[in-house]
Amino acid sequence: MATVLGGITTSHIPAVGNAIQKELYDDPYWKPFFDGYPKVHAWIQEHKPDYVINIYNDHGLGFFLDRMPTFAIGAAHEYKNEDEGWGLPSLDPFPGAPELSWHIIESMVADHFDITSCQELAVDHGFVVPMQLFWPGAPNNPDMPKAVPISANTVQHPIPTLARALDFGKALGKALRSFPEDAKIVILGTGGLSHQLDGARAGFINKDFDQYCLENIVSNPEELTKVTRMELVEKAGAQGTEFLMWMMMRGALGDEVNEITRNYHIPISNTAAGTLLLECAA
Amino acid sequence: MDQPGYDYHIDIPGTTIFDGKMAMKGYALNKMCYSFNKAENRDAFAADEEGYMAKYGLNEGQKQAIRDRNILKMIEEGGNIYYLAKFAGIFKLSVQDVGGMQTGKTTEEFKEFLASQA
Ligand SMILES: [Fe+2]
């Protein structure tokens, strides 16, 4: 059976893709952000996962408002990164793992999660930037695991509750651990932390709330299920609702985790950037 | 669609909850902006803004907001920032430019505001 090694969270700001392309790792603006990643690289080097479950939220590339799945799972042989409107160069396709995708879908629907399955899915910065951060040169990194994208809706309310996100993660973890292959799996939760792009409150960042989230997601994620969705919008900002991806990731790890590394920096672009690596306790 | 007592209509100053009501209101505007994912559509818009807006069936308020490059007005008209970001992309505006435009700050002032929250 497969093993879940752990989970990694990171913000997925589009500007990061640009900074990577320009190799701004030592630039004074970017250094405090990129300094959060060497420990993650070392951990990945040590464990070499075979599969990566990339939990992200689509930002209007893969899905539009005509059909907006609350939870969508990719089941494709590969995932293409397409133009999101800014004319940035697209990367090569990311290899998929359709057998694992369908195993997850079967298991989760049996566990009463109603999934939208996607045999074609264009992936945006929410999926791609974390891959580039964790596997430099992605997808052309020799250690690049096969990917399963999972996207949750944070574009349009009603969005899932924090409790539902955590439960989704628990069901996902169960699905992964029952995959009949001796494989190692890592789970990404991308997006956040606090930020708001729109309206007169644009630029809003909330360090105190982010710290509360960072503390609790490690050892007491159930505490965070008390936060209502409107409270999440109010305290994390309209786009800070992406924290739901972190909750989904966390649910899949099980109760006991060890924190390997953590980074938090304000601001990158309009965002409070957070990175966390949690290893499943053996 | 108001749901009294339900958790989703609290007032958060300066923040629009993009719910079903807004999604219906802004559908044409957002659909047009979604089309800007493709370079040929961005070019078609730039070549004939009025014709492109008419093709997508924008209402007058939405058209005027686009003509005025008024992001706050676009949001009021049902625009969702994730799609509007693609409109902003046509003009190579960064999210700090867009933040400044919405808060009455220059881009530099907006960046300082972000950093001040560290
Ligand atoms: Fe995002």
mmCIF file of C-alpha atoms and ligand atoms in Angstrom:
data_model
loop_
_atom_site.group_PDB
_atom_site.id
_atom_site.type_symbol
_atom_site.label_atom_id
_atom_site.label_comp_id
_atom_site.label_asym_id
_atom_site.label_seq_id
_atom_site.Cartn_x
_atom_site.Cartn_y
_atom_site.Cartn_z
ATOM 1 C CA MET A 1 0.000 0.000 0.000
ATOM 2 C CA ALA A 2 1.056 3.569 -0.565
ATOM 3 C CA THR A 3 2.500 5.790 2.139
ATOM 4 C CA VAL A 4 1.732 9.447 2.732
ATOM 5 C CA LEU A 5 5.069 11.053 3.566
ATOM 6 C CA GLY A 6 3.782 14.469 4.512
ATOM 7 C CA GLY A 7 2.438 17.737 3.233
ATOM 8 C CA ILE A 8 3.881 21.006 2.044
ATOM 9 C CA THR A 9 2.083 24.304 1.836
ATOM 10 C CA THR A 10 3.109 27.411 0.007
ATOM 11 C CA SER A 11 1.664 30.574 -1.408
ATOM 12 C CA HIS A 12 1.391 30.386 -5.196
ATOM 13 C CA ILE A 13 1.628 34.032 -6.247
ATOM 14 C CA PRO A 14 2.047 34.504 -10.028
ATOM 15 C CA ALA A 15 4.937 36.963 -9.492
ATOM 16 C CA VAL A 16 6.928 34.069 -7.983
ATOM 17 C CA GLY A 17 6.966 32.336 -11.378
ATOM 18 C CA ASN A 18 8.452 35.457 -12.843
ATOM 19 C CA ALA A 19 11.044 35.742 -10.060
ATOM 20 C CA ILE A 20 12.064 32.111 -10.621
ATOM 21 C CA GLN A 21 12.435 32.717 -14.339
ATOM 22 C CA LYS A 22 14.686 35.696 -13.602
ATOM 23 C CA GLU A 23 16.515 33.815 -10.815
ATOM 24 C CA LEU A 24 15.961 36.593 -8.277
ATOM 25 C CA TYR A 25 16.806 34.268 -5.362
ATOM 26 C CA ASP A 26 19.273 36.698 -3.766
ATOM 27 C CA ASP A 27 17.415 39.878 -4.634
ATOM 28 C CA PRO A 28 16.698 41.742 -1.357
ATOM 29 C CA TYR A 29 12.944 41.736 -1.995
ATOM 30 C CA TRP A 30 12.803 38.022 -2.782
ATOM 31 C CA LYS A 31 15.482 36.513 -0.535
ATOM 32 C CA PRO A 32 13.348 36.264 2.637
ATOM 33 C CA PHE A 33 10.787 34.354 0.586
ATOM 34 C CA PHE A 34 13.133 31.978 -1.243
ATOM 35 C CA ASP A 35 15.038 31.278 1.972
ATOM 36 C CA GLY A 36 12.027 29.241 3.036
ATOM 37 C CA TYR A 37 12.671 26.537 0.441
ATOM 38 C CA PRO A 38 16.139 24.899 0.855
ATOM 39 C CA LYS A 39 14.913 22.738 3.745
ATOM 40 C CA VAL A 40 11.967 21.644 1.618
ATOM 41 C CA HIS A 41 14.352 20.763 -1.221
ATOM 42 C CA ALA A 42 16.507 18.718 1.139
ATOM 43 C CA TRP A 43 13.481 16.834 2.448
ATOM 44 C CA ILE A 44 12.256 16.077 -1.070
ATOM 45 C CA GLN A 45 15.767 14.920 -2.038
ATOM 46 C CA GLU A 46 15.818 12.591 0.935
ATOM 47 C CA HIS A 47 12.377 11.103 0.414
ATOM 48 C CA LYS A 48 11.866 11.313 -3.349
ATOM 49 C CA PRO A 49 8.060 10.983 -3.511
ATOM 50 C CA ASP A 50 6.632 9.024 -6.448
ATOM 51 C CA TYR A 51 3.390 11.000 -6.579
ATOM 52 C CA VAL A 52 2.347 14.535 -5.725
ATOM 53 C CA ILE A 53 -1.240 15.468 -4.923
ATOM 54 C CA ASN A 54 -1.415 19.147 -5.757
ATOM 55 C CA ILE A 55 -4.361 20.796 -3.984
ATOM 56 C CA TYR A 56 -4.862 24.257 -5.412
ATOM 57 C CA ASN A 57 -7.638 26.566 -6.511
ATOM 58 C CA ASP A 58 -8.179 27.431 -10.134
ATOM 59 C CA HIS A 59 -8.233 31.187 -10.827
ATOM 60 C CA GLY A 60 -10.236 31.228 -14.065
ATOM 61 C CA LEU A 61 -8.198 29.088 -16.430
ATOM 62 C CA GLY A 62 -9.452 25.521 -16.028
ATOM 63 C CA PHE A 63 -12.970 26.518 -15.001
ATOM 64 C CA PHE A 64 -15.362 29.357 -15.663
ATOM 65 C CA LEU A 65 -18.633 30.319 -13.976
ATOM 66 C CA ASP A 66 -20.629 28.329 -16.534
ATOM 67 C CA ARG A 67 -19.703 25.159 -14.597
ATOM 68 C CA MET A 68 -18.016 25.637 -11.279
ATOM 69 C CA PRO A 69 -17.131 22.434 -9.472
ATOM 70 C CA THR A 70 -16.766 22.718 -5.718
ATOM 71 C CA PHE A 71 -14.207 19.890 -5.724
ATOM 72 C CA ALA A 72 -12.567 18.770 -8.967
ATOM 73 C CA ILE A 73 -9.964 16.053 -9.423
ATOM 74 C CA GLY A 74 -7.801 15.709 -12.507
ATOM 75 C CA ALA A 75 -7.739 12.267 -14.116
ATOM 76 C CA ALA A 76 -5.525 12.984 -17.102
ATOM 77 C CA HIS A 77 -2.273 11.560 -18.461
ATOM 78 C CA GLU A 78 -0.786 15.037 -18.451
ATOM 79 C CA TYR A 79 -1.653 18.576 -17.411
ATOM 80 C CA LYS A 80 -0.920 21.593 -19.549
ATOM 81 C CA ASN A 81 -0.076 24.999 -18.207
ATOM 82 C CA GLU A 82 -1.739 27.537 -20.492
ATOM 83 C CA ASP A 83 -1.736 31.307 -20.957
ATOM 84 C CA GLU A 84 -3.725 32.904 -18.129
ATOM 85 C CA GLY A 85 -4.058 36.185 -19.946
ATOM 86 C CA TRP A 86 -0.655 37.640 -19.200
ATOM 87 C CA GLY A 87 1.204 36.071 -22.121
ATOM 88 C CA LEU A 88 3.765 34.338 -19.897
ATOM 89 C CA PRO A 89 5.629 31.424 -21.478
ATOM 90 C CA SER A 90 3.938 28.088 -20.771
ATOM 91 C CA LEU A 91 5.868 25.199 -19.264
ATOM 92 C CA ASP A 92 6.003 21.676 -20.631
ATOM 93 C CA PRO A 93 3.089 19.449 -19.568
ATOM 94 C CA PHE A 94 3.185 17.846 -16.139
ATOM 95 C CA PRO A 95 2.899 14.035 -16.179
ATOM 96 C CA GLY A 96 -0.298 12.738 -14.570
ATOM 97 C CA ALA A 97 -1.188 9.524 -12.769
ATOM 98 C CA PRO A 98 -4.672 8.590 -13.993
ATOM 99 C CA GLU A 99 -4.727 5.233 -12.156
ATOM 100 C CA LEU A 100 -4.153 7.013 -8.867
ATOM 101 C CA SER A 101 -6.652 9.726 -9.843
ATOM 102 C CA TRP A 102 -9.407 7.191 -10.439
ATOM 103 C CA HIS A 103 -8.530 5.326 -7.282
ATOM 104 C CA ILE A 104 -8.963 8.569 -5.327
ATOM 105 C CA ILE A 105 -12.214 9.402 -7.120
ATOM 106 C CA GLU A 106 -13.657 5.926 -6.496
ATOM 107 C CA SER A 107 -12.696 5.999 -2.849
ATOM 108 C CA MET A 108 -13.907 9.518 -2.179
ATOM 109 C CA VAL A 109 -17.268 9.119 -3.902
ATOM 110 C CA ALA A 110 -17.759 5.910 -1.917
ATOM 111 C CA ASP A 111 -17.075 8.076 1.147
ATOM 112 C CA HIS A 112 -19.848 10.487 0.064
ATOM 113 C CA PHE A 113 -17.715 13.241 -1.475
ATOM 114 C CA ASP A 114 -19.235 14.273 -4.796
ATOM 115 C CA ILE A 115 -16.327 14.791 -7.125
ATOM 116 C CA THR A 116 -16.076 16.346 -10.580
ATOM 117 C CA SER A 117 -13.587 14.258 -12.566
ATOM 118 C CA CYS A 118 -11.561 15.994 -15.283
ATOM 119 C CA GLN A 119 -9.881 14.156 -18.152
ATOM 120 C CA GLU A 120 -8.635 17.472 -19.447
ATOM 121 C CA LEU A 121 -7.596 20.253 -17.136
ATOM 122 C CA ALA A 122 -5.470 23.287 -17.894
ATOM 123 C CA VAL A 123 -3.525 24.179 -14.761
ATOM 124 C CA ASP A 124 -2.722 27.743 -13.715
ATOM 125 C CA HIS A 125 -0.198 29.391 -11.392
ATOM 126 C CA GLY A 126 -1.943 27.874 -8.371
ATOM 127 C CA PHE A 127 -0.700 24.443 -9.491
ATOM 128 C CA VAL A 128 2.449 25.387 -11.372
ATOM 129 C CA VAL A 129 4.260 27.846 -9.088
ATOM 130 C CA PRO A 130 4.448 25.420 -6.128
ATOM 131 C CA MET A 131 5.809 22.706 -8.457
ATOM 132 C CA GLN A 132 8.496 25.140 -9.627
ATOM 133 C CA LEU A 133 9.309 26.078 -6.053
ATOM 134 C CA PHE A 134 9.647 22.511 -4.804
ATOM 135 C CA TRP A 135 11.112 20.819 -7.900
ATOM 136 C CA PRO A 136 13.366 23.414 -9.538
ATOM 137 C CA GLY A 137 13.087 23.266 -13.307
ATOM 138 C CA ALA A 138 9.677 21.564 -13.084
ATOM 139 C CA PRO A 139 8.375 19.641 -14.852
ATOM 140 C CA ASN A 140 11.841 18.880 -16.248
ATOM 141 C CA ASN A 141 13.332 17.801 -12.944
ATOM 142 C CA PRO A 142 14.560 14.179 -12.771
ATOM 143 C CA ASP A 143 12.744 13.722 -9.447
ATOM 144 C CA MET A 144 9.446 15.189 -10.666
ATOM 145 C CA PRO A 145 6.672 12.965 -9.269
ATOM 146 C CA LYS A 146 3.561 12.154 -11.267
ATOM 147 C CA ALA A 147 0.814 14.566 -10.351
ATOM 148 C CA VAL A 148 -2.842 14.529 -9.406
ATOM 149 C CA PRO A 149 -4.371 18.019 -9.305
ATOM 150 C CA ILE A 150 -7.267 18.724 -6.979
ATOM 151 C CA SER A 151 -8.976 22.098 -7.272
ATOM 152 C CA ALA A 152 -11.463 23.550 -4.798
ATOM 153 C CA ASN A 153 -13.690 26.489 -5.625
ATOM 154 C CA THR A 154 -12.728 29.761 -3.984
ATOM 155 C CA VAL A 155 -13.826 31.932 -6.915
ATOM 156 C CA GLN A 156 -17.514 32.061 -6.155
ATOM 157 C CA HIS A 157 -19.453 31.782 -2.903
ATOM 158 C CA PRO A 158 -20.674 29.514 -1.484
ATOM 159 C CA ILE A 159 -17.196 28.074 -1.003
ATOM 160 C CA PRO A 160 -16.649 24.935 1.088
ATOM 161 C CA THR A 161 -16.544 25.306 4.852
ATOM 162 C CA LEU A 162 -13.279 24.807 6.711
ATOM 163 C CA ALA A 163 -14.763 21.718 8.331
ATOM 164 C CA ARG A 164 -15.633 20.263 4.935
ATOM 165 C CA ALA A 165 -12.146 21.002 3.658
ATOM 166 C CA LEU A 166 -10.582 19.187 6.602
ATOM 167 C CA ASP A 167 -12.940 16.239 6.167
ATOM 168 C CA PHE A 168 -12.159 16.149 2.462
ATOM 169 C CA GLY A 169 -8.515 15.818 3.400
ATOM 170 C CA LYS A 170 -9.269 12.971 5.793
ATOM 171 C CA ALA A 171 -11.113 11.056 3.075
ATOM 172 C CA LEU A 172 -8.295 11.823 0.650
ATOM 173 C CA GLY A 173 -5.726 10.467 3.101
ATOM 174 C CA LYS A 174 -7.747 7.272 3.462
ATOM 175 C CA ALA A 175 -7.927 6.930 -0.333
ATOM 176 C CA LEU A 176 -4.185 7.427 -0.745
ATOM 177 C CA ARG A 177 -3.234 4.915 1.944
ATOM 178 C CA SER A 178 -5.374 2.266 0.259
ATOM 179 C CA PHE A 179 -3.722 2.694 -3.156
ATOM 180 C CA PRO A 180 -2.365 -0.779 -3.917
ATOM 181 C CA GLU A 181 1.141 0.222 -4.884
ATOM 182 C CA ASP A 182 4.275 0.497 -2.797
ATOM 183 C CA ALA A 183 4.548 4.214 -3.477
ATOM 184 C CA LYS A 184 5.440 7.378 -1.595
ATOM 185 C CA ILE A 185 3.073 10.326 -1.814
ATOM 186 C CA VAL A 186 3.424 13.977 -0.879
ATOM 187 C CA ILE A 187 0.482 16.386 -0.683
ATOM 188 C CA LEU A 188 0.622 20.082 -1.484
ATOM 189 C CA GLY A 189 -1.773 22.699 -0.172
ATOM 190 C CA THR A 190 -1.242 25.893 -2.123
ATOM 191 C CA GLY A 191 -2.454 29.478 -1.833
ATOM 192 C CA GLY A 192 -2.844 32.007 0.959
ATOM 193 C CA LEU A 193 -2.082 33.273 3.395
ATOM 194 C CA SER A 194 -3.934 36.548 4.030
ATOM 195 C CA HIS A 195 -4.458 38.759 1.015
ATOM 196 C CA GLN A 196 -7.145 40.711 -0.790
ATOM 197 C CA LEU A 197 -6.850 41.826 -4.390
ATOM 198 C CA ASP A 198 -10.242 43.440 -4.893
ATOM 199 C CA GLY A 199 -12.220 46.397 -3.643
ATOM 200 C CA ALA A 200 -11.486 49.351 -1.430
ATOM 201 C CA ARG A 201 -9.903 46.947 1.075
ATOM 202 C CA ALA A 202 -7.352 45.722 -1.506
ATOM 203 C CA GLY A 203 -3.955 45.213 0.076
ATOM 204 C CA PHE A 204 -5.356 43.913 3.344
ATOM 205 C CA ILE A 205 -2.983 41.563 5.188
ATOM 206 C CA ASN A 206 -3.529 40.105 8.682
ATOM 207 C CA LYS A 207 -0.409 38.832 10.396
ATOM 208 C CA ASP A 208 -2.150 37.900 13.671
ATOM 209 C CA PHE A 209 -4.730 35.749 11.942
ATOM 210 C CA ASP A 210 -2.097 34.081 9.758
ATOM 211 C CA GLN A 211 -0.068 33.203 12.848
ATOM 212 C CA TYR A 212 -3.191 31.752 14.463
ATOM 213 C CA CYS A 213 -3.747 29.626 11.346
ATOM 214 C CA LEU A 214 -0.111 28.524 11.162
ATOM 215 C CA GLU A 215 -0.073 27.510 14.812
ATOM 216 C CA ASN A 216 -3.306 25.564 14.723
ATOM 217 C CA ILE A 217 -2.931 23.854 11.396
ATOM 218 C CA VAL A 218 0.076 21.983 12.754
ATOM 219 C CA SER A 219 -1.280 20.589 16.002
ATOM 220 C CA ASN A 220 -4.950 21.465 16.264
ATOM 221 C CA PRO A 221 -6.613 21.827 12.859
ATOM 222 C CA GLU A 222 -10.037 21.042 14.360
ATOM 223 C CA GLU A 223 -9.862 24.421 16.119
ATOM 224 C CA LEU A 224 -9.846 26.110 12.721
ATOM 225 C CA THR A 225 -13.140 24.482 11.732
ATOM 226 C CA LYS A 226 -14.806 26.965 14.114
ATOM 227 C CA VAL A 227 -13.909 29.776 11.718
ATOM 228 C CA THR A 228 -16.934 30.513 9.530
ATOM 229 C CA ARG A 229 -16.466 31.278 5.863
ATOM 230 C CA MET A 230 -17.426 34.911 6.307
ATOM 231 C CA GLU A 231 -15.000 35.195 9.189
ATOM 232 C CA LEU A 232 -12.350 33.751 6.902
ATOM 233 C CA VAL A 233 -13.088 36.432 4.294
ATOM 234 C CA GLU A 234 -13.061 39.110 6.974
ATOM 235 C CA LYS A 235 -9.848 37.997 8.684
ATOM 236 C CA ALA A 236 -7.810 36.481 5.854
ATOM 237 C CA GLY A 237 -9.032 38.758 3.065
ATOM 238 C CA ALA A 238 -11.247 37.910 0.114
ATOM 239 C CA GLN A 239 -8.555 35.739 -1.499
ATOM 240 C CA GLY A 240 -7.191 34.496 1.818
ATOM 241 C CA THR A 241 -9.995 31.933 1.545
ATOM 242 C CA GLU A 242 -7.362 29.891 -0.276
ATOM 243 C CA PHE A 243 -6.452 28.690 3.204
ATOM 244 C CA LEU A 244 -9.045 25.994 2.518
ATOM 245 C CA MET A 245 -6.357 24.212 0.448
ATOM 246 C CA TRP A 246 -4.152 24.076 3.520
ATOM 247 C CA MET A 247 -7.011 22.520 5.483
ATOM 248 C CA MET A 248 -7.551 19.883 2.789
ATOM 249 C CA MET A 249 -3.863 19.022 2.786
ATOM 250 C CA ARG A 250 -3.754 18.870 6.580
ATOM 251 C CA GLY A 251 -6.709 16.511 6.825
ATOM 252 C CA ALA A 252 -4.902 13.968 4.670
ATOM 253 C CA LEU A 253 -1.868 13.787 6.968
ATOM 254 C CA GLY A 254 -3.532 12.198 9.988
ATOM 255 C CA ASP A 255 -3.450 13.371 13.597
ATOM 256 C CA GLU A 256 0.249 13.358 14.384
ATOM 257 C CA VAL A 257 2.707 15.379 12.339
ATOM 258 C CA ASN A 258 6.197 16.762 12.812
ATOM 259 C CA GLU A 259 6.910 20.269 11.648
ATOM 260 C CA ILE A 260 10.099 20.247 9.575
ATOM 261 C CA THR A 261 10.202 23.878 8.480
ATOM 262 C CA ARG A 262 8.133 27.037 8.442
ATOM 263 C CA ASN A 263 8.521 30.407 6.747
ATOM 264 C CA TYR A 264 6.341 33.507 6.806
ATOM 265 C CA HIS A 265 7.016 36.773 5.048
ATOM 266 C CA ILE A 266 5.115 40.009 4.318
ATOM 267 C CA PRO A 267 4.705 41.042 1.562
ATOM 268 C CA ILE A 268 5.287 39.111 -1.609
ATOM 269 C CA SER A 269 3.218 40.858 -4.229
ATOM 270 C CA ASN A 270 -0.055 41.594 -2.354
ATOM 271 C CA THR A 271 0.227 38.562 -0.135
ATOM 272 C CA ALA A 272 1.486 37.321 3.203
ATOM 273 C CA ALA A 273 3.521 34.355 1.992
ATOM 274 C CA GLY A 274 3.566 31.218 4.107
ATOM 275 C CA THR A 275 5.418 27.938 3.718
ATOM 276 C CA LEU A 276 5.102 24.895 5.940
ATOM 277 C CA LEU A 277 6.465 21.354 5.675
ATOM 278 C CA LEU A 278 4.763 18.759 7.842
ATOM 279 C CA GLU A 279 5.911 15.154 7.976
ATOM 280 C CA CYS A 280 3.513 12.394 8.942
ATOM 281 C CA ALA A 281 4.548 10.853 12.239
ATOM 282 C CA ALA A 282 5.675 7.271 11.650
ATOM 283 C CA MET B 1 -31.040 34.811 -2.309
ATOM 284 C CA ASP B 2 -30.485 36.633 0.966
ATOM 285 C CA GLN B 3 -30.400 34.078 3.706
ATOM 286 C CA PRO B 4 -31.153 35.840 6.977
ATOM 287 C CA GLY B 5 -29.239 34.392 9.868
ATOM 288 C CA TYR B 6 -26.953 32.497 7.549
ATOM 289 C CA ASP B 7 -23.277 33.244 7.918
ATOM 290 C CA TYR B 8 -22.698 34.742 4.538
ATOM 291 C CA HIS B 9 -23.970 38.257 4.409
ATOM 292 C CA ILE B 10 -22.049 40.039 7.116
ATOM 293 C CA ASP B 11 -20.820 43.472 6.129
ATOM 294 C CA ILE B 12 -17.084 43.617 5.501
ATOM 295 C CA PRO B 13 -16.170 47.179 4.521
ATOM 296 C CA GLY B 14 -14.487 47.489 1.139
ATOM 297 C CA THR B 15 -15.255 43.863 0.304
ATOM 298 C CA THR B 16 -17.831 42.425 -2.085
ATOM 299 C CA ILE B 17 -18.891 38.844 -1.498
ATOM 300 C CA PHE B 18 -18.942 37.301 -4.957
ATOM 301 C CA ASP B 19 -21.946 35.034 -4.470
ATOM 302 C CA GLY B 20 -24.602 33.724 -6.838
ATOM 303 C CA LYS B 21 -26.265 37.107 -7.030
ATOM 304 C CA MET B 22 -23.064 38.836 -8.146
ATOM 305 C CA ALA B 23 -22.123 35.915 -10.403
ATOM 306 C CA MET B 24 -25.399 36.337 -12.291
ATOM 307 C CA LYS B 25 -25.056 40.108 -12.457
ATOM 308 C CA GLY B 26 -21.510 39.976 -13.786
ATOM 309 C CA TYR B 27 -21.765 36.939 -16.027
ATOM 310 C CA ALA B 28 -21.265 38.730 -19.374
ATOM 311 C CA LEU B 29 -18.433 40.887 -18.055
ATOM 312 C CA ASN B 30 -16.658 37.934 -16.497
ATOM 313 C CA LYS B 31 -17.182 35.805 -19.584
ATOM 314 C CA MET B 32 -15.546 38.477 -21.714
ATOM 315 C CA CYS B 33 -12.619 38.731 -19.298
ATOM 316 C CA TYR B 34 -12.281 34.936 -19.211
ATOM 317 C CA SER B 35 -11.884 35.039 -22.996
ATOM 318 C CA PHE B 36 -8.763 37.178 -22.482
ATOM 319 C CA ASN B 37 -6.890 34.032 -21.471
ATOM 320 C CA LYS B 38 -6.243 33.707 -25.205
ATOM 321 C CA ALA B 39 -3.901 36.146 -26.938
ATOM 322 C CA GLU B 40 -6.043 36.343 -30.076
ATOM 323 C CA ASN B 41 -8.986 37.527 -27.962
ATOM 324 C CA ARG B 42 -6.874 40.142 -26.221
ATOM 325 C CA ASP B 43 -5.843 41.394 -29.655
ATOM 326 C CA ALA B 44 -9.435 41.384 -30.897
ATOM 327 C CA PHE B 45 -10.521 43.462 -27.892
ATOM 328 C CA ALA B 46 -7.690 45.938 -28.393
ATOM 329 C CA ALA B 47 -8.600 46.303 -32.078
ATOM 330 C CA ASP B 48 -12.292 47.016 -31.420
ATOM 331 C CA GLU B 49 -13.281 47.445 -27.785
ATOM 332 C CA GLU B 50 -16.890 48.425 -28.444
ATOM 333 C CA GLY B 51 -17.499 45.614 -30.904
ATOM 334 C CA TYR B 52 -15.931 43.086 -28.544
ATOM 335 C CA MET B 53 -18.045 44.242 -25.580
ATOM 336 C CA ALA B 54 -21.190 44.103 -27.726
ATOM 337 C CA LYS B 55 -20.355 40.564 -28.806
ATOM 338 C CA TYR B 56 -20.296 39.460 -25.161
ATOM 339 C CA GLY B 57 -23.504 41.338 -24.335
ATOM 340 C CA LEU B 58 -22.183 43.635 -21.622
ATOM 341 C CA ASN B 59 -24.762 46.033 -20.202
ATOM 342 C CA GLU B 60 -24.190 49.788 -20.321
ATOM 343 C CA GLY B 61 -22.831 50.025 -16.773
ATOM 344 C CA GLN B 62 -20.315 47.275 -17.469
ATOM 345 C CA LYS B 63 -19.285 48.863 -20.764
ATOM 346 C CA GLN B 64 -18.747 52.232 -19.127
ATOM 347 C CA ALA B 65 -16.658 50.687 -16.348
ATOM 348 C CA ILE B 66 -14.473 49.043 -18.999
ATOM 349 C CA ARG B 67 -14.189 52.283 -20.973
ATOM 350 C CA ASP B 68 -13.218 54.136 -17.791
ATOM 351 C CA ARG B 69 -10.800 51.371 -16.684
ATOM 352 C CA ASN B 70 -12.633 51.655 -13.344
ATOM 353 C CA ILE B 71 -11.953 48.464 -11.401
ATOM 354 C CA LEU B 72 -14.195 49.310 -8.434
ATOM 355 C CA LYS B 73 -17.067 49.962 -10.814
ATOM 356 C CA MET B 74 -16.410 46.663 -12.600
ATOM 357 C CA ILE B 75 -16.675 44.881 -9.252
ATOM 358 C CA GLU B 76 -19.904 46.712 -8.493
ATOM 359 C CA GLU B 77 -21.176 45.523 -11.875
ATOM 360 C CA GLY B 78 -20.495 41.915 -10.930
ATOM 361 C CA GLY B 79 -16.897 41.587 -12.059
ATOM 362 C CA ASN B 80 -14.803 39.002 -10.232
ATOM 363 C CA ILE B 81 -11.186 39.948 -9.598
ATOM 364 C CA TYR B 82 -9.783 36.674 -10.935
ATOM 365 C CA TYR B 83 -11.289 37.414 -14.355
ATOM 366 C CA LEU B 84 -10.691 41.157 -14.140
ATOM 367 C CA ALA B 85 -6.997 40.349 -13.622
ATOM 368 C CA LYS B 86 -6.955 39.089 -17.201
ATOM 369 C CA PHE B 87 -8.417 42.400 -18.371
ATOM 370 C CA ALA B 88 -5.681 44.179 -16.388
ATOM 371 C CA GLY B 89 -3.171 41.913 -18.112
ATOM 372 C CA ILE B 90 -3.980 43.493 -21.459
ATOM 373 C CA PHE B 91 -2.563 46.739 -20.105
ATOM 374 C CA LYS B 92 0.324 44.981 -18.344
ATOM 375 C CA LEU B 93 -0.944 46.205 -14.995
ATOM 376 C CA SER B 94 0.466 44.471 -11.921
ATOM 377 C CA VAL B 95 -1.707 43.588 -8.929
ATOM 378 C CA GLN B 96 -0.065 46.510 -7.133
ATOM 379 C CA ASP B 97 -1.141 48.842 -9.950
ATOM 380 C CA VAL B 98 -4.667 47.451 -9.647
ATOM 381 C CA GLY B 99 -4.514 47.749 -5.849
ATOM 382 C CA GLY B 100 -3.502 51.382 -6.137
ATOM 383 C CA MET B 101 -6.260 52.094 -8.644
ATOM 384 C CA GLN B 102 -8.856 50.778 -6.204
ATOM 385 C CA THR B 103 -7.545 52.504 -3.096
ATOM 386 C CA GLY B 104 -6.622 55.904 -4.494
ATOM 387 C CA LYS B 105 -2.918 55.279 -4.038
ATOM 388 C CA THR B 106 -0.039 55.388 -6.438
ATOM 389 C CA THR B 107 1.566 52.007 -7.077
ATOM 390 C CA GLU B 108 4.508 53.037 -4.863
ATOM 391 C CA GLU B 109 2.179 54.111 -2.052
ATOM 392 C CA PHE B 110 0.298 50.845 -2.358
ATOM 393 C CA LYS B 111 3.536 48.858 -2.106
ATOM 394 C CA GLU B 112 4.497 50.834 0.998
ATOM 395 C CA PHE B 113 1.103 50.054 2.493
ATOM 396 C CA LEU B 114 1.654 46.339 1.896
ATOM 397 C CA ALA B 115 5.102 46.418 3.480
ATOM 398 C CA SER B 116 3.790 48.422 6.459
ATOM 399 C CA GLN B 117 1.730 45.396 7.523
ATOM 400 C CA ALA B 118 4.789 43.205 8.101
HETATM 401 FE FE FE C 1 -4.311 32.288 -5.601
#
